[in-house]
Amino acid sequence: MALNNKPRLKDAAFRRFLSLVLITLFGVVLLLFLLQTNTVSNLVTEYSNESGLDFELTYNHTHFRRLLNVPKQSELSILLEKRNLLPPRNLDLFPKLANDHITIVLYVHNRPQYLRVVVESLSKVVGIGETLLIVSHDGYFQEMNKIVEGIRFCQVKQIFAPYSPHVFKKSFPGVSPLDCKDKEDAVKKNCTGNPDQYGNHRSPKIVSLKHHWWWMMNTVWDGLMETHKHSGHILFIEEDHFIFPNAYRNLQSLTALKPKKCPNCYAANLAPSDVKSRGEGWDSLIAERMGNVGYAFNRTVWRKIRTKAREFCFFDDYNWDITMWATVYPSFGGPVYSLRGPRTSAVHFGKCGLHQGQGNKESCIDKGVVNIEVPEIDKGGNINSEWGVQVLQNQGGYQAGFKGWGGWGDLRDRELCLEFANMYHFRHGTSS
């Protein structure tokens, strides 16, 4: 009888083993489903309510990324970095992107009253459903996240800067208890930090502007599955840029005409470099210095920018755009022109800085109301392929030789900035 029971015992053991395998597979599938369907709000709430969690960054986030030489991440930082791996939403509504689509990147901070205006304007852009919208957040803010999660007019992917000072509450790159403040003497006060050229120590809320832009650029071009092989142009806009209905069609025309009409132009712009201008209204295209409202360039230009990482990261100015104008662009060895139309397709409407008037305070934009009139002519594409190009030379603005407004003197910020330039590339030159 004992001999006859052996096959049955083996069968029972096998069934138990098979059951465990199936349960494990079900658990993995369920976890992946929850990660794809849960909002960031749910993930943050779920994990932040747990006590004693000790996450360690032991996994490879993508096959591009290497570990950064940065302080230990907070729980929220790790959660946001995992969230960056999720695919775009609205794939059921927009399953395919147009072959010649221009990806749009909207980088935001914490001005929900602005973001609502921009999202509403984007919803009316002709052709918006053909492309991918990437929203890059400077940290995590629940109301900002909620607005973006409500977008239904195109594919949308959210990414969150995991090393934003807003994510680190008690340590660098956020506020550290031992950090020097204002104009304190590091030796006398026994505090940490390097002052800028004006004697001021770092302000985390201020340095986050430059950190976010640089992290975003490196991540979008080199770190995302959706864009790391994108060969065309990528458009970059901000949360206080009102986008006209014809913006996408005009940008398609400009990027198509650029190789022939202005082969030396580095980019295409939706708006004049003078943010107060609505354009000249001429019957010609315009080539001028690159602006910071609705600018688009391709991977060739990005690679050129990235080679100037040290110049970017060591220039003592907390503004990314002034840094580009004063040190990066001049290092290219010639004028850095951008091609645009004679009428604007985007308007800068912000009346307060990125870290003023945050939250629900509405005083920054006419008591919460933005009244931007869009003329009928600007509701459809209005770029004429037969136009010539008028080149605007010797324009004003920040130039080579400007020493910077400061705010970027701390060696830790400069080193973190350089790390962002290397995070999707091997240190020893095995990739470019």
PDB file of C-alpha atoms in Angstrom, residues 136-412:
ATOM      1  CA  SER A 136       6.826  67.240 -16.710  1.00  0.00           C
ATOM      2  CA  HIS A 137       6.172  68.138 -13.077  1.00  0.00           C
ATOM      3  CA  ASP A 138       8.640  69.903 -10.792  1.00  0.00           C
ATOM      4  CA  GLY A 139       7.845  67.668  -7.835  1.00  0.00           C
ATOM      5  CA  TYR A 140       4.399  66.425  -6.858  1.00  0.00           C
ATOM      6  CA  PHE A 141       1.448  68.733  -6.215  1.00  0.00           C
ATOM      7  CA  GLN A 142      -1.946  67.093  -5.913  1.00  0.00           C
ATOM      8  CA  GLU A 143      -4.008  69.762  -7.649  1.00  0.00           C
ATOM      9  CA  MET A 144      -1.599  69.999 -10.577  1.00  0.00           C
ATOM     10  CA  ASN A 145      -1.692  66.230 -10.932  1.00  0.00           C
ATOM     11  CA  LYS A 146      -5.489  66.191 -10.842  1.00  0.00           C
ATOM     12  CA  ILE A 147      -5.739  68.704 -13.682  1.00  0.00           C
ATOM     13  CA  VAL A 148      -3.440  66.679 -15.913  1.00  0.00           C
ATOM     14  CA  GLU A 149      -5.201  63.411 -15.114  1.00  0.00           C
ATOM     15  CA  GLY A 150      -8.379  65.002 -16.478  1.00  0.00           C
ATOM     16  CA  ILE A 151      -6.946  65.481 -19.992  1.00  0.00           C
ATOM     17  CA  ARG A 152      -8.835  63.473 -22.620  1.00  0.00           C
ATOM     18  CA  PHE A 153      -7.919  65.150 -25.917  1.00  0.00           C
ATOM     19  CA  CYS A 154      -4.699  63.243 -26.737  1.00  0.00           C
ATOM     20  CA  GLN A 155      -2.238  60.685 -25.456  1.00  0.00           C
ATOM     21  CA  VAL A 156      -0.693  62.098 -22.280  1.00  0.00           C
ATOM     22  CA  LYS A 157       2.236  60.919 -20.213  1.00  0.00           C
ATOM     23  CA  GLN A 158       3.256  62.420 -16.893  1.00  0.00           C
ATOM     24  CA  ILE A 159       6.791  62.501 -15.586  1.00  0.00           C
ATOM     25  CA  PHE A 160       7.849  63.816 -12.193  1.00  0.00           C
ATOM     26  CA  ALA A 161      11.286  65.202 -11.354  1.00  0.00           C
ATOM     27  CA  PRO A 162      12.329  62.726  -8.630  1.00  0.00           C
ATOM     28  CA  TYR A 163      15.187  64.926  -7.407  1.00  0.00           C
ATOM     29  CA  SER A 164      13.173  68.127  -7.215  1.00  0.00           C
ATOM     30  CA  PRO A 165      13.896  70.168  -4.077  1.00  0.00           C
ATOM     31  CA  HIS A 166      10.136  70.099  -3.497  1.00  0.00           C
ATOM     32  CA  VAL A 167      10.313  66.324  -2.974  1.00  0.00           C
ATOM     33  CA  PHE A 168      13.109  66.445  -0.398  1.00  0.00           C
ATOM     34  CA  LYS A 169      11.755  68.185   2.689  1.00  0.00           C
ATOM     35  CA  LYS A 170      14.661  67.772   5.103  1.00  0.00           C
ATOM     36  CA  SER A 171      17.731  67.105   2.976  1.00  0.00           C
ATOM     37  CA  PHE A 172      19.519  68.257  -0.152  1.00  0.00           C
ATOM     38  CA  PRO A 173      18.418  69.087  -2.810  1.00  0.00           C
ATOM     39  CA  GLY A 174      15.654  70.418  -0.555  1.00  0.00           C
ATOM     40  CA  VAL A 175      16.239  72.318   2.666  1.00  0.00           C
ATOM     41  CA  SER A 176      18.856  70.728   4.902  1.00  0.00           C
ATOM     42  CA  PRO A 177      19.056  71.692   8.600  1.00  0.00           C
ATOM     43  CA  LEU A 178      22.760  72.474   8.292  1.00  0.00           C
ATOM     44  CA  ASP A 179      22.467  74.623   5.157  1.00  0.00           C
ATOM     45  CA  CYS A 180      23.780  78.164   5.253  1.00  0.00           C
ATOM     46  CA  LYS A 181      21.110  80.836   4.793  1.00  0.00           C
ATOM     47  CA  ASP A 182      21.176  84.189   3.054  1.00  0.00           C
ATOM     48  CA  LYS A 183      24.677  85.672   3.467  1.00  0.00           C
ATOM     49  CA  GLU A 184      25.853  83.578   6.415  1.00  0.00           C
ATOM     50  CA  ASP A 185      29.551  82.801   6.728  1.00  0.00           C
ATOM     51  CA  ALA A 186      29.984  79.034   6.416  1.00  0.00           C
ATOM     52  CA  VAL A 187      33.033  78.967   8.716  1.00  0.00           C
ATOM     53  CA  LYS A 188      31.615  81.179  11.462  1.00  0.00           C
ATOM     54  CA  LYS A 189      28.184  79.528  11.400  1.00  0.00           C
ATOM     55  CA  ASN A 190      29.560  76.020  10.838  1.00  0.00           C
ATOM     56  CA  CYS A 191      26.979  75.528   8.091  1.00  0.00           C
ATOM     57  CA  THR A 192      27.046  73.894   4.655  1.00  0.00           C
ATOM     58  CA  GLY A 193      27.007  75.647   1.303  1.00  0.00           C
ATOM     59  CA  ASN A 194      28.860  77.787  -1.218  1.00  0.00           C
ATOM     60  CA  PRO A 195      27.623  81.336  -1.811  1.00  0.00           C
ATOM     61  CA  ASP A 196      26.971  82.696  -5.290  1.00  0.00           C
ATOM     62  CA  GLN A 197      28.912  85.598  -6.814  1.00  0.00           C
ATOM     63  CA  TYR A 198      26.842  88.046  -4.763  1.00  0.00           C
ATOM     64  CA  GLY A 199      27.436  86.296  -1.448  1.00  0.00           C
ATOM     65  CA  ASN A 200      24.005  84.649  -1.228  1.00  0.00           C
ATOM     66  CA  HIS A 201      23.479  80.984  -0.383  1.00  0.00           C
ATOM     67  CA  ARG A 202      21.138  78.710  -2.315  1.00  0.00           C
ATOM     68  CA  SER A 203      17.360  78.831  -2.143  1.00  0.00           C
ATOM     69  CA  PRO A 204      15.869  75.412  -2.961  1.00  0.00           C
ATOM     70  CA  LYS A 205      12.696  76.910  -4.432  1.00  0.00           C
ATOM     71  CA  ILE A 206      14.771  79.014  -6.814  1.00  0.00           C
ATOM     72  CA  VAL A 207      17.356  76.439  -7.914  1.00  0.00           C
ATOM     73  CA  SER A 208      14.549  74.000  -8.738  1.00  0.00           C
ATOM     74  CA  LEU A 209      13.803  76.040 -11.885  1.00  0.00           C
ATOM     75  CA  LYS A 210      17.100  75.193 -13.519  1.00  0.00           C
ATOM     76  CA  HIS A 211      17.259  71.665 -12.107  1.00  0.00           C
ATOM     77  CA  HIS A 212      13.821  70.787 -13.456  1.00  0.00           C
ATOM     78  CA  TRP A 213      14.462  72.102 -16.962  1.00  0.00           C
ATOM     79  CA  TRP A 214      17.788  70.273 -17.267  1.00  0.00           C
ATOM     80  CA  TRP A 215      16.458  67.014 -15.790  1.00  0.00           C
ATOM     81  CA  MET A 216      13.448  67.222 -18.111  1.00  0.00           C
ATOM     82  CA  MET A 217      15.569  67.778 -21.232  1.00  0.00           C
ATOM     83  CA  ASN A 218      17.855  64.853 -20.465  1.00  0.00           C
ATOM     84  CA  THR A 219      14.929  62.595 -19.588  1.00  0.00           C
ATOM     85  CA  VAL A 220      12.753  63.441 -22.584  1.00  0.00           C
ATOM     86  CA  TRP A 221      15.527  63.110 -25.140  1.00  0.00           C
ATOM     87  CA  ASP A 222      17.464  60.194 -23.663  1.00  0.00           C
ATOM     88  CA  GLY A 223      15.479  58.499 -20.900  1.00  0.00           C
ATOM     89  CA  LEU A 224      11.920  57.761 -22.000  1.00  0.00           C
ATOM     90  CA  MET A 225      10.860  54.734 -23.995  1.00  0.00           C
ATOM     91  CA  GLU A 226       8.372  56.939 -25.845  1.00  0.00           C
ATOM     92  CA  THR A 227      10.895  59.519 -27.077  1.00  0.00           C
ATOM     93  CA  HIS A 228      14.472  58.274 -26.837  1.00  0.00           C
ATOM     94  CA  LYS A 229      14.402  57.316 -30.534  1.00  0.00           C
ATOM     95  CA  HIS A 230      12.282  60.245 -31.667  1.00  0.00           C
ATOM     96  CA  SER A 231      14.093  61.750 -34.647  1.00  0.00           C
ATOM     97  CA  GLY A 232      11.882  64.760 -35.281  1.00  0.00           C
ATOM     98  CA  HIS A 233      11.312  67.988 -33.405  1.00  0.00           C
ATOM     99  CA  ILE A 234       9.958  68.220 -29.871  1.00  0.00           C
ATOM    100  CA  LEU A 235       8.005  71.302 -28.804  1.00  0.00           C
ATOM    101  CA  PHE A 236       8.513  72.705 -25.305  1.00  0.00           C
ATOM    102  CA  ILE A 237       5.925  74.925 -23.641  1.00  0.00           C
ATOM    103  CA  GLU A 238       5.339  76.124 -20.089  1.00  0.00           C
ATOM    104  CA  GLU A 239       2.313  76.403 -17.833  1.00  0.00           C
ATOM    105  CA  ASP A 240       1.883  80.100 -18.588  1.00  0.00           C
ATOM    106  CA  HIS A 241       1.935  79.803 -22.389  1.00  0.00           C
ATOM    107  CA  PHE A 242      -1.461  80.201 -24.047  1.00  0.00           C
ATOM    108  CA  ILE A 243      -1.418  78.121 -27.231  1.00  0.00           C
ATOM    109  CA  PHE A 244      -3.401  79.221 -30.296  1.00  0.00           C
ATOM    110  CA  PRO A 245      -5.519  76.730 -32.290  1.00  0.00           C
ATOM    111  CA  ASN A 246      -3.156  76.964 -35.283  1.00  0.00           C
ATOM    112  CA  ALA A 247       0.029  76.325 -33.278  1.00  0.00           C
ATOM    113  CA  TYR A 248       0.541  72.678 -34.154  1.00  0.00           C
ATOM    114  CA  ARG A 249      -0.176  73.048 -37.875  1.00  0.00           C
ATOM    115  CA  ASN A 250       2.052  76.117 -38.072  1.00  0.00           C
ATOM    116  CA  LEU A 251       4.833  74.290 -36.276  1.00  0.00           C
ATOM    117  CA  GLN A 252       4.575  71.395 -38.717  1.00  0.00           C
ATOM    118  CA  SER A 253       4.952  73.873 -41.573  1.00  0.00           C
ATOM    119  CA  LEU A 254       7.919  75.635 -39.960  1.00  0.00           C
ATOM    120  CA  THR A 255       9.841  72.444 -39.223  1.00  0.00           C
ATOM    121  CA  ALA A 256       9.220  71.221 -42.774  1.00  0.00           C
ATOM    122  CA  LEU A 257      10.371  74.526 -44.303  1.00  0.00           C
ATOM    123  CA  LYS A 258      13.363  75.055 -42.026  1.00  0.00           C
ATOM    124  CA  PRO A 259      15.911  72.856 -43.885  1.00  0.00           C
ATOM    125  CA  LYS A 260      15.297  74.768 -47.119  1.00  0.00           C
ATOM    126  CA  LYS A 261      14.341  78.257 -45.961  1.00  0.00           C
ATOM    127  CA  CYS A 262      16.740  78.569 -43.031  1.00  0.00           C
ATOM    128  CA  PRO A 263      19.239  75.692 -42.969  1.00  0.00           C
ATOM    129  CA  ASN A 264      21.289  77.443 -40.282  1.00  0.00           C
ATOM    130  CA  CYS A 265      18.321  77.823 -37.941  1.00  0.00           C
ATOM    131  CA  TYR A 266      18.581  75.662 -34.856  1.00  0.00           C
ATOM    132  CA  ALA A 267      14.900  75.667 -33.929  1.00  0.00           C
ATOM    133  CA  ALA A 268      11.371  76.782 -34.707  1.00  0.00           C
ATOM    134  CA  ASN A 269       9.396  79.098 -32.456  1.00  0.00           C
ATOM    135  CA  LEU A 270       5.672  79.680 -32.009  1.00  0.00           C
ATOM    136  CA  ALA A 271       6.205  83.208 -30.693  1.00  0.00           C
ATOM    137  CA  PRO A 272       8.622  86.124 -31.069  1.00  0.00           C
ATOM    138  CA  SER A 273      11.577  86.275 -28.697  1.00  0.00           C
ATOM    139  CA  ASP A 274      10.085  89.522 -27.392  1.00  0.00           C
ATOM    140  CA  VAL A 275       7.300  88.086 -25.229  1.00  0.00           C
ATOM    141  CA  LYS A 276       5.317  91.332 -25.495  1.00  0.00           C
ATOM    142  CA  SER A 277       5.136  91.119 -29.301  1.00  0.00           C
ATOM    143  CA  ARG A 278       2.369  89.453 -31.272  1.00  0.00           C
ATOM    144  CA  GLY A 279       4.465  89.484 -34.447  1.00  0.00           C
ATOM    145  CA  GLU A 280       5.121  91.863 -37.316  1.00  0.00           C
ATOM    146  CA  GLY A 281       2.348  90.734 -39.625  1.00  0.00           C
ATOM    147  CA  TRP A 282       4.707  90.712 -42.597  1.00  0.00           C
ATOM    148  CA  ASP A 283       4.350  88.425 -45.610  1.00  0.00           C
ATOM    149  CA  SER A 284       7.544  86.606 -44.741  1.00  0.00           C
ATOM    150  CA  LEU A 285       9.030  84.167 -42.297  1.00  0.00           C
ATOM    151  CA  ILE A 286      11.239  85.495 -39.500  1.00  0.00           C
ATOM    152  CA  ALA A 287      14.624  84.205 -38.359  1.00  0.00           C
ATOM    153  CA  GLU A 288      15.697  85.630 -35.007  1.00  0.00           C
ATOM    154  CA  ARG A 289      17.353  84.709 -31.718  1.00  0.00           C
ATOM    155  CA  MET A 290      15.761  81.692 -30.101  1.00  0.00           C
ATOM    156  CA  GLY A 291      12.916  82.569 -27.762  1.00  0.00           C
ATOM    157  CA  ASN A 292      11.659  80.798 -24.651  1.00  0.00           C
ATOM    158  CA  VAL A 293       7.953  80.605 -25.574  1.00  0.00           C
ATOM    159  CA  GLY A 294       6.974  77.583 -27.645  1.00  0.00           C
ATOM    160  CA  TYR A 295      10.379  76.461 -28.960  1.00  0.00           C
ATOM    161  CA  ALA A 296      11.044  73.235 -30.877  1.00  0.00           C
ATOM    162  CA  PHE A 297      14.284  71.579 -31.924  1.00  0.00           C
ATOM    163  CA  ASN A 298      15.506  68.124 -32.929  1.00  0.00           C
ATOM    164  CA  ARG A 299      17.941  65.578 -31.526  1.00  0.00           C
ATOM    165  CA  THR A 300      20.916  67.005 -33.416  1.00  0.00           C
ATOM    166  CA  VAL A 301      20.481  70.301 -31.592  1.00  0.00           C
ATOM    167  CA  TRP A 302      19.924  68.521 -28.273  1.00  0.00           C
ATOM    168  CA  ARG A 303      23.192  66.632 -28.631  1.00  0.00           C
ATOM    169  CA  LYS A 304      24.958  69.911 -29.246  1.00  0.00           C
ATOM    170  CA  ILE A 305      23.350  71.399 -26.132  1.00  0.00           C
ATOM    171  CA  ARG A 306      24.233  68.387 -24.015  1.00  0.00           C
ATOM    172  CA  THR A 307      27.927  68.682 -24.916  1.00  0.00           C
ATOM    173  CA  LYS A 308      27.802  72.029 -23.139  1.00  0.00           C
ATOM    174  CA  ALA A 309      26.655  70.500 -19.852  1.00  0.00           C
ATOM    175  CA  ARG A 310      29.570  71.919 -17.894  1.00  0.00           C
ATOM    176  CA  GLU A 311      28.965  75.417 -19.213  1.00  0.00           C
ATOM    177  CA  PHE A 312      25.279  75.107 -18.333  1.00  0.00           C
ATOM    178  CA  CYS A 313      25.823  73.624 -14.894  1.00  0.00           C
ATOM    179  CA  PHE A 314      28.559  75.990 -13.730  1.00  0.00           C
ATOM    180  CA  PHE A 315      27.098  79.311 -14.875  1.00  0.00           C
ATOM    181  CA  ASP A 316      25.960  81.293 -11.836  1.00  0.00           C
ATOM    182  CA  ASP A 317      22.350  81.999 -12.787  1.00  0.00           C
ATOM    183  CA  TYR A 318      19.296  80.087 -11.578  1.00  0.00           C
ATOM    184  CA  ASN A 319      17.407  80.761 -14.832  1.00  0.00           C
ATOM    185  CA  TRP A 320      17.784  78.068 -17.483  1.00  0.00           C
ATOM    186  CA  ASP A 321      16.959  80.437 -20.373  1.00  0.00           C
ATOM    187  CA  ILE A 322      19.394  83.164 -19.335  1.00  0.00           C
ATOM    188  CA  THR A 323      22.039  80.478 -18.881  1.00  0.00           C
ATOM    189  CA  MET A 324      21.415  79.301 -22.438  1.00  0.00           C
ATOM    190  CA  TRP A 325      21.516  82.819 -23.900  1.00  0.00           C
ATOM    191  CA  ALA A 326      24.576  83.981 -21.945  1.00  0.00           C
ATOM    192  CA  THR A 327      26.841  80.938 -22.104  1.00  0.00           C
ATOM    193  CA  VAL A 328      25.573  77.901 -24.051  1.00  0.00           C
ATOM    194  CA  TYR A 329      24.379  79.461 -27.307  1.00  0.00           C
ATOM    195  CA  PRO A 330      27.425  81.753 -27.623  1.00  0.00           C
ATOM    196  CA  SER A 331      29.659  78.696 -27.319  1.00  0.00           C
ATOM    197  CA  PHE A 332      28.202  77.324 -30.571  1.00  0.00           C
ATOM    198  CA  GLY A 333      30.420  79.694 -32.522  1.00  0.00           C
ATOM    199  CA  GLY A 334      27.797  81.669 -34.429  1.00  0.00           C
ATOM    200  CA  PRO A 335      24.289  83.130 -34.320  1.00  0.00           C
ATOM    201  CA  VAL A 336      21.641  80.761 -32.941  1.00  0.00           C
ATOM    202  CA  TYR A 337      18.581  81.557 -35.033  1.00  0.00           C
ATOM    203  CA  SER A 338      15.085  80.167 -34.760  1.00  0.00           C
ATOM    204  CA  LEU A 339      12.470  80.226 -37.545  1.00  0.00           C
ATOM    205  CA  ARG A 340       8.954  81.504 -36.877  1.00  0.00           C
ATOM    206  CA  GLY A 341       5.958  82.984 -38.595  1.00  0.00           C
ATOM    207  CA  PRO A 342       5.068  86.694 -38.768  1.00  0.00           C
ATOM    208  CA  ARG A 343       2.163  86.194 -36.368  1.00  0.00           C
ATOM    209  CA  THR A 344       2.407  84.607 -32.947  1.00  0.00           C
ATOM    210  CA  SER A 345       0.830  81.216 -32.219  1.00  0.00           C
ATOM    211  CA  ALA A 346       1.497  81.366 -28.486  1.00  0.00           C
ATOM    212  CA  VAL A 347       1.280  84.053 -25.826  1.00  0.00           C
ATOM    213  CA  HIS A 348       3.043  84.319 -22.494  1.00  0.00           C
ATOM    214  CA  PHE A 349       0.375  85.410 -20.012  1.00  0.00           C
ATOM    215  CA  GLY A 350       2.100  84.920 -16.628  1.00  0.00           C
ATOM    216  CA  LYS A 351       2.117  87.893 -14.296  1.00  0.00           C
ATOM    217  CA  CYS A 352       3.940  86.283 -11.378  1.00  0.00           C
ATOM    218  CA  GLY A 353       7.059  84.207 -10.964  1.00  0.00           C
ATOM    219  CA  LEU A 354       7.099  80.447 -10.802  1.00  0.00           C
ATOM    220  CA  HIS A 355       7.284  80.430  -7.031  1.00  0.00           C
ATOM    221  CA  GLN A 356       5.028  83.338  -6.268  1.00  0.00           C
ATOM    222  CA  GLY A 357       1.274  83.237  -6.027  1.00  0.00           C
ATOM    223  CA  GLN A 358       1.178  79.448  -5.885  1.00  0.00           C
ATOM    224  CA  GLY A 359      -1.764  77.342  -4.876  1.00  0.00           C
ATOM    225  CA  ASN A 360      -5.198  78.824  -5.397  1.00  0.00           C
ATOM    226  CA  LYS A 361      -4.166  82.468  -5.141  1.00  0.00           C
ATOM    227  CA  GLU A 362      -5.627  84.071  -8.225  1.00  0.00           C
ATOM    228  CA  SER A 363      -4.177  87.577  -8.070  1.00  0.00           C
ATOM    229  CA  CYS A 364      -1.452  86.711 -10.578  1.00  0.00           C
ATOM    230  CA  ILE A 365      -3.711  86.512 -13.629  1.00  0.00           C
ATOM    231  CA  ASP A 366      -6.395  89.169 -13.566  1.00  0.00           C
ATOM    232  CA  LYS A 367      -8.257  87.709 -10.606  1.00  0.00           C
ATOM    233  CA  GLY A 368      -8.061  84.225 -12.082  1.00  0.00           C
ATOM    234  CA  VAL A 369      -9.370  85.158 -15.542  1.00  0.00           C
ATOM    235  CA  VAL A 370      -7.288  85.227 -18.721  1.00  0.00           C
ATOM    236  CA  ASN A 371      -8.820  87.045 -21.666  1.00  0.00           C
ATOM    237  CA  ILE A 372      -6.676  86.360 -24.713  1.00  0.00           C
ATOM    238  CA  GLU A 373      -8.384  87.189 -27.961  1.00  0.00           C
ATOM    239  CA  VAL A 374      -7.578  84.830 -30.821  1.00  0.00           C
ATOM    240  CA  PRO A 375      -8.195  86.545 -34.186  1.00  0.00           C
ATOM    241  CA  GLU A 376      -9.953  84.492 -36.821  1.00  0.00           C
ATOM    242  CA  ILE A 377      -6.797  84.412 -38.939  1.00  0.00           C
ATOM    243  CA  ASP A 378      -4.964  82.607 -36.123  1.00  0.00           C
ATOM    244  CA  LYS A 379      -7.465  79.785 -35.764  1.00  0.00           C
ATOM    245  CA  GLY A 380      -6.083  77.936 -38.787  1.00  0.00           C
ATOM    246  CA  GLY A 381      -2.633  77.435 -40.269  1.00  0.00           C
ATOM    247  CA  ASN A 382      -1.311  80.678 -41.724  1.00  0.00           C
ATOM    248  CA  ILE A 383       2.254  79.887 -42.830  1.00  0.00           C
ATOM    249  CA  ASN A 384       2.827  80.427 -46.562  1.00  0.00           C
ATOM    250  CA  SER A 385       5.459  78.121 -48.016  1.00  0.00           C
ATOM    251  CA  GLU A 386       6.229  80.694 -50.734  1.00  0.00           C
ATOM    252  CA  TRP A 387       7.379  83.348 -48.275  1.00  0.00           C
ATOM    253  CA  GLY A 388      10.993  84.365 -47.991  1.00  0.00           C
ATOM    254  CA  VAL A 389      12.870  84.802 -44.712  1.00  0.00           C
ATOM    255  CA  GLN A 390      13.575  88.087 -42.972  1.00  0.00           C
ATOM    256  CA  VAL A 391      16.591  87.790 -40.650  1.00  0.00           C
ATOM    257  CA  LEU A 392      16.570  89.955 -37.519  1.00  0.00           C
ATOM    258  CA  GLN A 393      20.158  90.717 -36.530  1.00  0.00           C
ATOM    259  CA  ASN A 394      21.797  92.495 -33.595  1.00  0.00           C
ATOM    260  CA  GLN A 395      18.842  91.968 -31.282  1.00  0.00           C
ATOM    261  CA  GLY A 396      18.966  92.952 -27.648  1.00  0.00           C
ATOM    262  CA  GLY A 397      18.584  90.702 -24.651  1.00  0.00           C
ATOM    263  CA  TYR A 398      21.022  88.575 -22.683  1.00  0.00           C
ATOM    264  CA  GLN A 399      24.265  87.984 -24.541  1.00  0.00           C
ATOM    265  CA  ALA A 400      27.703  86.474 -24.028  1.00  0.00           C
ATOM    266  CA  GLY A 401      29.512  88.349 -21.282  1.00  0.00           C
ATOM    267  CA  PHE A 402      26.532  88.690 -18.957  1.00  0.00           C
ATOM    268  CA  LYS A 403      27.741  87.367 -15.620  1.00  0.00           C
ATOM    269  CA  GLY A 404      24.400  86.025 -14.383  1.00  0.00           C
ATOM    270  CA  TRP A 405      21.901  86.888 -11.670  1.00  0.00           C
ATOM    271  CA  GLY A 406      23.388  84.409  -9.214  1.00  0.00           C
ATOM    272  CA  GLY A 407      21.503  81.912  -7.083  1.00  0.00           C
ATOM    273  CA  TRP A 408      23.559  79.040  -8.505  1.00  0.00           C
ATOM    274  CA  GLY A 409      26.825  79.060  -6.581  1.00  0.00           C
ATOM    275  CA  ASP A 410      26.461  75.955  -4.439  1.00  0.00           C
ATOM    276  CA  LEU A 411      28.785  73.197  -5.604  1.00  0.00           C
ATOM    277  CA  ARG A 412      26.141  70.571  -4.733  1.00  0.00           C
TER     278      ARG A 412
END
